[in-house]
PDB file of C-alpha atoms in Angstrom:
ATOM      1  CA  UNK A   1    -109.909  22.132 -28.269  1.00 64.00           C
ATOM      2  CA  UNK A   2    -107.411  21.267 -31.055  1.00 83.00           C
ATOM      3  CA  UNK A   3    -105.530  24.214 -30.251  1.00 82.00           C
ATOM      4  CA  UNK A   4    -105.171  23.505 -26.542  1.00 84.00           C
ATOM      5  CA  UNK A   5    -104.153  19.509 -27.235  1.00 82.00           C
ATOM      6  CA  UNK A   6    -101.629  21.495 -29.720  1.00 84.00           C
ATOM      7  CA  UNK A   7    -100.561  23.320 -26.907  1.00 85.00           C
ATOM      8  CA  UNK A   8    -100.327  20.749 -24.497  1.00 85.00           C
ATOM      9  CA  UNK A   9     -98.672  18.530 -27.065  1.00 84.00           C
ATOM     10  CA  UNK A  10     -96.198  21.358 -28.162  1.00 84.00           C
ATOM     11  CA  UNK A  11     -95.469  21.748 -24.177  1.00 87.00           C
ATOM     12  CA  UNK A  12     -95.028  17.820 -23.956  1.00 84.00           C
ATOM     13  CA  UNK A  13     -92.758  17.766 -26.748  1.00 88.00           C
ATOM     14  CA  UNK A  14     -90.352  20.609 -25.635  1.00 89.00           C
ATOM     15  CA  UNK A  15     -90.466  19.212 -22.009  1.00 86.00           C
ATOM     16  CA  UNK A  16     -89.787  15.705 -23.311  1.00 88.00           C
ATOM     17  CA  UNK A  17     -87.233  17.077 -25.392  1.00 90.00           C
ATOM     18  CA  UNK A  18     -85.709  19.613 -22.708  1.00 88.00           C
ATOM     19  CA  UNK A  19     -85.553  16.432 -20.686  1.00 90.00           C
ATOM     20  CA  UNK A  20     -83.732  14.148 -23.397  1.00 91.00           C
ATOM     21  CA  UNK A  21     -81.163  17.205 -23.370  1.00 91.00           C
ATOM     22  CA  UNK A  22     -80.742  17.235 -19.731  1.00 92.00           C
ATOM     23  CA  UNK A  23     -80.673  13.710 -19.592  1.00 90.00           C
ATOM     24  CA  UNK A  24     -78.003  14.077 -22.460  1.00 91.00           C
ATOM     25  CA  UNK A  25     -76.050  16.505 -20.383  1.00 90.00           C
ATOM     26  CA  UNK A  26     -76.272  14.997 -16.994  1.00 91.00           C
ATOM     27  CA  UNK A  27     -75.082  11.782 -18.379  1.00 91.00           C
ATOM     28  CA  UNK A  28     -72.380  13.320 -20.479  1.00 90.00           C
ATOM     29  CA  UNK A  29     -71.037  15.047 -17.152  1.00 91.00           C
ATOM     30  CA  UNK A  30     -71.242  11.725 -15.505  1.00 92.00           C
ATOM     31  CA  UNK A  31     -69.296   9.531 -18.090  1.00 92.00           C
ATOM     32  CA  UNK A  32     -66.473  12.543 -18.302  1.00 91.00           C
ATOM     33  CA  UNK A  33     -66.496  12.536 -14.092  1.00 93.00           C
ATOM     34  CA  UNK A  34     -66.092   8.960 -14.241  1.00 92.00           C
ATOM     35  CA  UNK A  35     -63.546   8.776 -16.984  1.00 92.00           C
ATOM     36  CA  UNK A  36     -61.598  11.502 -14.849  1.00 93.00           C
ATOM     37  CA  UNK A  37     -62.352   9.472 -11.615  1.00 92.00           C
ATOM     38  CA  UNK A  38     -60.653   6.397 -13.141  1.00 92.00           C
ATOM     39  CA  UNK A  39     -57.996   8.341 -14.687  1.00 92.00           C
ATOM     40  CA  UNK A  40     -56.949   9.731 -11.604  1.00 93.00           C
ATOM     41  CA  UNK A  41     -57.165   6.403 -10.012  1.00 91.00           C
ATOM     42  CA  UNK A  42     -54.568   5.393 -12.826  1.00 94.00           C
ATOM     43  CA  UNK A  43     -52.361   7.705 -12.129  1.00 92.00           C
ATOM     44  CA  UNK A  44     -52.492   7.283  -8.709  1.00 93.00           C
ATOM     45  CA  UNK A  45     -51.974   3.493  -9.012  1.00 93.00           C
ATOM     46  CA  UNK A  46     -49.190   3.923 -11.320  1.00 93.00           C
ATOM     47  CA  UNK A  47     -47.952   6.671  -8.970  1.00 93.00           C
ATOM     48  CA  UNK A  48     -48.023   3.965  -6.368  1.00 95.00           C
ATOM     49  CA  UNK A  49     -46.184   1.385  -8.773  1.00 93.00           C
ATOM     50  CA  UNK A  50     -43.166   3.288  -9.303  1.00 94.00           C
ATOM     51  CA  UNK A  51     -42.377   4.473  -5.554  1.00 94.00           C
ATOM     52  CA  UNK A  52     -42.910   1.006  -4.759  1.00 95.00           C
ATOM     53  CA  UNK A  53     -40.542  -0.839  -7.395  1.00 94.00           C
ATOM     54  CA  UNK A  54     -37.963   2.375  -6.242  1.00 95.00           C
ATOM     55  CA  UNK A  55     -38.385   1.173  -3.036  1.00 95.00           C
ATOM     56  CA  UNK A  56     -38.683  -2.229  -3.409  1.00 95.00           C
ATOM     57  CA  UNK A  57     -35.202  -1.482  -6.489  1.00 95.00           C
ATOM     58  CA  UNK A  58     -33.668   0.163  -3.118  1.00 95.00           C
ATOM     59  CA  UNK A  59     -34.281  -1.976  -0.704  1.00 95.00           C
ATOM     60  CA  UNK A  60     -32.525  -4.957  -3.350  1.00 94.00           C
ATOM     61  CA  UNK A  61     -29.853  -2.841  -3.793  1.00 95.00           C
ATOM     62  CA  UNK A  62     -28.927  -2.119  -0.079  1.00 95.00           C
ATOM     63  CA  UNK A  63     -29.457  -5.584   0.751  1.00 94.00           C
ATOM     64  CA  UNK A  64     -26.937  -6.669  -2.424  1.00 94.00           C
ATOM     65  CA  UNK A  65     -24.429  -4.115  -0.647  1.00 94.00           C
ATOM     66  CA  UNK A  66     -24.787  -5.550   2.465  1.00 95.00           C
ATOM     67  CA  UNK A  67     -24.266  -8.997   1.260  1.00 95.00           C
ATOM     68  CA  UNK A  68     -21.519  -7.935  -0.658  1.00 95.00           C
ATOM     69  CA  UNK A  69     -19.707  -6.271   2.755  1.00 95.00           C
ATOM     70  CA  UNK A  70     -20.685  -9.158   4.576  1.00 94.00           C
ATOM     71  CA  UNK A  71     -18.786 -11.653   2.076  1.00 93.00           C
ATOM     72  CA  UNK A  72     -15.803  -9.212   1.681  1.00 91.00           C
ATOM     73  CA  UNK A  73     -15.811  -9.453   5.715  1.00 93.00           C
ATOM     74  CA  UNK A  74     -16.016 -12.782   6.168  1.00 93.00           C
ATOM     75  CA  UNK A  75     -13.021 -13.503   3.239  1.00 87.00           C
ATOM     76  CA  UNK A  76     -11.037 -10.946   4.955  1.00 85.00           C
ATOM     77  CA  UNK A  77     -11.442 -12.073   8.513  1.00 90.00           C
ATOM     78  CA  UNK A  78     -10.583 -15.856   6.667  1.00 89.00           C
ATOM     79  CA  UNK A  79      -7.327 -14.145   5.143  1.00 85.00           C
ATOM     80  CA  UNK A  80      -6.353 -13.083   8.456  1.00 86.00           C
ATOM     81  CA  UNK A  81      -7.332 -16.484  10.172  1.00 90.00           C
ATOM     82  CA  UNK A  82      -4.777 -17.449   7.380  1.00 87.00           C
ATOM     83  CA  UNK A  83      -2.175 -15.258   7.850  1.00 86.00           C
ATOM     84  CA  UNK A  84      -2.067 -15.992  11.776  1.00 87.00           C
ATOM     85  CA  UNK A  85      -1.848 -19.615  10.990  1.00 91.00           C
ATOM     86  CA  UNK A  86       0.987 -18.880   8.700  1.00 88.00           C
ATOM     87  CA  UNK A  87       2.727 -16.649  11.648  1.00 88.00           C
ATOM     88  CA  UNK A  88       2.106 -18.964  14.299  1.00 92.00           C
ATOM     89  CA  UNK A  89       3.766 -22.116  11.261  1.00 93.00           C
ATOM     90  CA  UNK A  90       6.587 -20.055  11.267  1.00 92.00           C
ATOM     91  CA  UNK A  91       7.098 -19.645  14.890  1.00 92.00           C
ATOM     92  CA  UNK A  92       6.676 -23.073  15.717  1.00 92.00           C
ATOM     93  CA  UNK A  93       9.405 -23.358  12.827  1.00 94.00           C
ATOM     94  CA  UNK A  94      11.790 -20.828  14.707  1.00 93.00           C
ATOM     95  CA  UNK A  95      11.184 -22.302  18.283  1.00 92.00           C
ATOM     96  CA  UNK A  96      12.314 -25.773  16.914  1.00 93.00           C
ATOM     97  CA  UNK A  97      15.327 -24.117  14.938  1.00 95.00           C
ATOM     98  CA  UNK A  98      18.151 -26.535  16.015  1.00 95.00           C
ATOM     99  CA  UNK A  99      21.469 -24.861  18.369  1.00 94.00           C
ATOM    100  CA  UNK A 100      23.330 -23.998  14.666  1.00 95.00           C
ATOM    101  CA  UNK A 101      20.269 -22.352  13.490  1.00 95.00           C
ATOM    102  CA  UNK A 102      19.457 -20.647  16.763  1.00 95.00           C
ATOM    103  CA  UNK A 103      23.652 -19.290  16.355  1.00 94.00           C
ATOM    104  CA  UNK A 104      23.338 -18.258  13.132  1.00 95.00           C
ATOM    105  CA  UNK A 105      20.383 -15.918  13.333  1.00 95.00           C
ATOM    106  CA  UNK A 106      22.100 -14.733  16.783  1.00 92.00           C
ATOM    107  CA  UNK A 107      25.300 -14.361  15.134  1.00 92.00           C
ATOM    108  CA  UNK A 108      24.085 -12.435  12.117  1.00 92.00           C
ATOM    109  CA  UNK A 109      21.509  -9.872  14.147  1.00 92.00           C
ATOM    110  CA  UNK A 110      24.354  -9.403  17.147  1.00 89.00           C
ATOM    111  CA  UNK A 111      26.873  -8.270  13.877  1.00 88.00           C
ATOM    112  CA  UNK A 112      24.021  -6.395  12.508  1.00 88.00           C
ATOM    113  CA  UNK A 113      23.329  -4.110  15.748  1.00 86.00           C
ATOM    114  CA  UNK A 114      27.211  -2.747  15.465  1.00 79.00           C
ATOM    115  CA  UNK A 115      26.498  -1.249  18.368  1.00 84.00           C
ATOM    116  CA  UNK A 116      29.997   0.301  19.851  1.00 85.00           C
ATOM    117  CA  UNK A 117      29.148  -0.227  24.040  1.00 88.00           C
ATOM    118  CA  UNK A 118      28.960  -3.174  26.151  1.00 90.00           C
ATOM    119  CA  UNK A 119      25.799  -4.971  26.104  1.00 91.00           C
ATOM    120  CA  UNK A 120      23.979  -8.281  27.548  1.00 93.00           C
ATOM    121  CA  UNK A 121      22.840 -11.005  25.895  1.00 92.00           C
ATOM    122  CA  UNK A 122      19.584 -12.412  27.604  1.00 93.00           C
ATOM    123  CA  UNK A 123      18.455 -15.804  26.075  1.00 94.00           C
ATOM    124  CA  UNK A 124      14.828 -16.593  26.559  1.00 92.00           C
ATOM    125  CA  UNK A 125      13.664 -19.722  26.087  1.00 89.00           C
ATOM    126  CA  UNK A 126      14.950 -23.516  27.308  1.00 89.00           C
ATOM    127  CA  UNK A 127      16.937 -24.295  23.458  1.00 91.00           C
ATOM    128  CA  UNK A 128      17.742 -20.625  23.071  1.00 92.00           C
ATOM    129  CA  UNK A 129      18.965 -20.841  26.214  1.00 90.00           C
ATOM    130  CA  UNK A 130      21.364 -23.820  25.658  1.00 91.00           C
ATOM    131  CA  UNK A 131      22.678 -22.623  22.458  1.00 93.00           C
ATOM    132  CA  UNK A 132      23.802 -19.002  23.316  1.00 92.00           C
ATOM    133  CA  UNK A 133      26.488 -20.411  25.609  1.00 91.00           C
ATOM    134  CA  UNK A 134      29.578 -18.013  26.878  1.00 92.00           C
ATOM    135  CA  UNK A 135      31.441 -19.839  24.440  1.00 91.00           C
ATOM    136  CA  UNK A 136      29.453 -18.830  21.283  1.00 91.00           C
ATOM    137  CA  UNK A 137      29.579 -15.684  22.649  1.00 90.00           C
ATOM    138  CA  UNK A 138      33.447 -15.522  22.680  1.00 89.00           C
ATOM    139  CA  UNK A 139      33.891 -16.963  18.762  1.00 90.00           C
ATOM    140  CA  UNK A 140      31.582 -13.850  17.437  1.00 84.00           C
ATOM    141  CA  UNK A 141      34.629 -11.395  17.853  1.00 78.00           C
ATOM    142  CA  UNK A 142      32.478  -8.297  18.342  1.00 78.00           C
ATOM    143  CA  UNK A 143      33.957  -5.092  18.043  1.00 77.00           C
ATOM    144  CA  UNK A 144      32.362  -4.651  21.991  1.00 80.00           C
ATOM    145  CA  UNK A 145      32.140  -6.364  24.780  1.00 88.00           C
ATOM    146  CA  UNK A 146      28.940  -8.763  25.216  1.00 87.00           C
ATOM    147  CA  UNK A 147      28.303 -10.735  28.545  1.00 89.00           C
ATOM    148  CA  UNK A 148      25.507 -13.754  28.858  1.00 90.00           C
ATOM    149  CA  UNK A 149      22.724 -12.500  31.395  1.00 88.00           C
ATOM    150  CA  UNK A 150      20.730 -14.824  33.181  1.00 85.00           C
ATOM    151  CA  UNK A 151      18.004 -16.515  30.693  1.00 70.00           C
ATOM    152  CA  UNK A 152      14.735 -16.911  30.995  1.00 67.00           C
ATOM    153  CA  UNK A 153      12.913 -19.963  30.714  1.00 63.00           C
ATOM    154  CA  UNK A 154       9.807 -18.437  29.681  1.00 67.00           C
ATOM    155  CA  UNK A 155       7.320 -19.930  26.691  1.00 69.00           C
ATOM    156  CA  UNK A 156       8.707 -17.000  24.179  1.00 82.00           C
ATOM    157  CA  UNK A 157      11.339 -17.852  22.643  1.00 92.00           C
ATOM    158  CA  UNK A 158      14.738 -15.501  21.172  1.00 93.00           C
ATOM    159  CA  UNK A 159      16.633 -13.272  23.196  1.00 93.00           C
ATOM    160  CA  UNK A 160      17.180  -9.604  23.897  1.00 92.00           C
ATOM    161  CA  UNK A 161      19.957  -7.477  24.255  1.00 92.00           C
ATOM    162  CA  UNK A 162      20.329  -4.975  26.935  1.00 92.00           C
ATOM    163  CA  UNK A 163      22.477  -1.794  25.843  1.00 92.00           C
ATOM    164  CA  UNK A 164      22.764   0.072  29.194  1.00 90.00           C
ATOM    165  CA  UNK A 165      19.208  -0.749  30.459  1.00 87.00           C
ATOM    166  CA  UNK A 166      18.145  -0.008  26.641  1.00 89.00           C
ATOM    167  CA  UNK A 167      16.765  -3.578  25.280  1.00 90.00           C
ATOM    168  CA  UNK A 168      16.577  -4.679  21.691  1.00 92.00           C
ATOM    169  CA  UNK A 169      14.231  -7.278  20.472  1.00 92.00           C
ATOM    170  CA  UNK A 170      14.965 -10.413  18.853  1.00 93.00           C
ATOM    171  CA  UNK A 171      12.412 -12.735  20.446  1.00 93.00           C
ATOM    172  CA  UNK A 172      10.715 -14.717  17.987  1.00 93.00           C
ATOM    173  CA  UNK A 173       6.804 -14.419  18.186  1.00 92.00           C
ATOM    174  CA  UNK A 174       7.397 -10.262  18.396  1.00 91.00           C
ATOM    175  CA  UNK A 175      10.072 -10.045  15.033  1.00 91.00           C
ATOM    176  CA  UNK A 176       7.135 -12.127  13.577  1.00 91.00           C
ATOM    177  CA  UNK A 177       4.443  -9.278  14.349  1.00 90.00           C
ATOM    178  CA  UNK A 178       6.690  -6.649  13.608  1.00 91.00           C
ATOM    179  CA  UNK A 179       6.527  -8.324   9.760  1.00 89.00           C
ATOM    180  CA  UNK A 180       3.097  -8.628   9.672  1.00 86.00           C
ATOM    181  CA  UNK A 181       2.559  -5.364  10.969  1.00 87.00           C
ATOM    182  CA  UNK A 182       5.276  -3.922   8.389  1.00 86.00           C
ATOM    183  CA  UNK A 183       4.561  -6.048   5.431  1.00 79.00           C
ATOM    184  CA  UNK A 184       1.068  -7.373   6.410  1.00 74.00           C
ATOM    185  CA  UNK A 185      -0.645  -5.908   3.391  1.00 75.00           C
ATOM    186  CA  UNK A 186       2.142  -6.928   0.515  1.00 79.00           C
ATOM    187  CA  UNK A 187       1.807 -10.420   2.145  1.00 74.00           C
ATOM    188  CA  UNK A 188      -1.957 -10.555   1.591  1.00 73.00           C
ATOM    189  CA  UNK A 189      -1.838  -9.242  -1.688  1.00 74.00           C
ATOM    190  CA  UNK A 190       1.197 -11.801  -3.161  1.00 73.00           C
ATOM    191  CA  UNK A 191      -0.934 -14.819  -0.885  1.00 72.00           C
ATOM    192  CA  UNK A 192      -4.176 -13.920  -2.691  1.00 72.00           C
ATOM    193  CA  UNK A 193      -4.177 -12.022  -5.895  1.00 72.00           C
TER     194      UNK A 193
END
């Protein structure tokens, strides 16, 4: 019976070791499954981490932008908040110009139109009105004739000049928005460089 307890020993043995080596195996394969599993969970992760700080870096960066357009809108609409307080300064300055000033700047844009047919002078505005008389319009000496219309006693403030139904401009508040619209920008720039 020695040889069959060999036998059965032998067996036991190679079964028991058969079985260490599976168990070996199996648990090899299961350690490198799981040290895949959690690498690809890494790299997933990390995956996950950098589209998130792009989009998180991208989401910062439009938001700076738009903070950035939103302060250059807001100083730009205060420039022109500026710049129409400034226009509207000097044409409260104009409209109070006293009856010499109101002359002179008639006398100098009336020699300044050279214009060689008759024409109309139409003051607008109550002092405008008073100080472009008949007589001032006599001492100017124009090389053509110029007649006083009837003025208007309107809020605006200059005068016009009709040239056979063909009027020039020289009421204040629009020669003031013909600069800005002409020299609006240089004006900005030498007011706030």
């Amino acid at each position: 019976m020695d040889a069959i307890d060999n036998i059965i020993a032998e067996i036991d043995r190679k079964a028991a070791q058969e079985r260490n080596q599976q168990k070996i195996e199996e648990e090899g394969k299961i350690i490198a499954w799981y040290e895949k599993e959690v690498a690809k969970a890494k790299a997933l992760h990390e995956e996950q981490l950098t589209k998130q700080s792009k989009t998180l870096e991208q989401k910062f960066k439009q938001l700076a932008s738009r903070q950035q357009m939103d302060v250059r809108q807001e100083t730009l609409v205060q420039k022109q908040d500026y710049l129409d307080q400034l226009f509207e300064e000097a044409y409260d300055q104009m409209k109070a110009w006293d009856k010499e000033a109101i002359q002179r700047f008639a006398k100098h844009n009336l020699k300044a139109l050279d214009l060689k047919e008759a024409a109309v002078l139409l003051p607008a505005g109550p002092k405008v009105t008073e100080a472009l008389t008949k007589d001032f319009i006599q001492s100017l000496n124009l090389s053509y004739p110029l007649s006083l219309g009837k003025g208007s006693q309107t809020s605006s403030a200059g005068f016009l000049v009709d040239v056979n139904g063909v009027q020039y401009n020289f009421l204040y508040r629009d020669l003031l928005q013909e600069v800005r619209n002409q020299a609006g920008n240089e004006l900005s720039k030498k007011l706030f460089s």
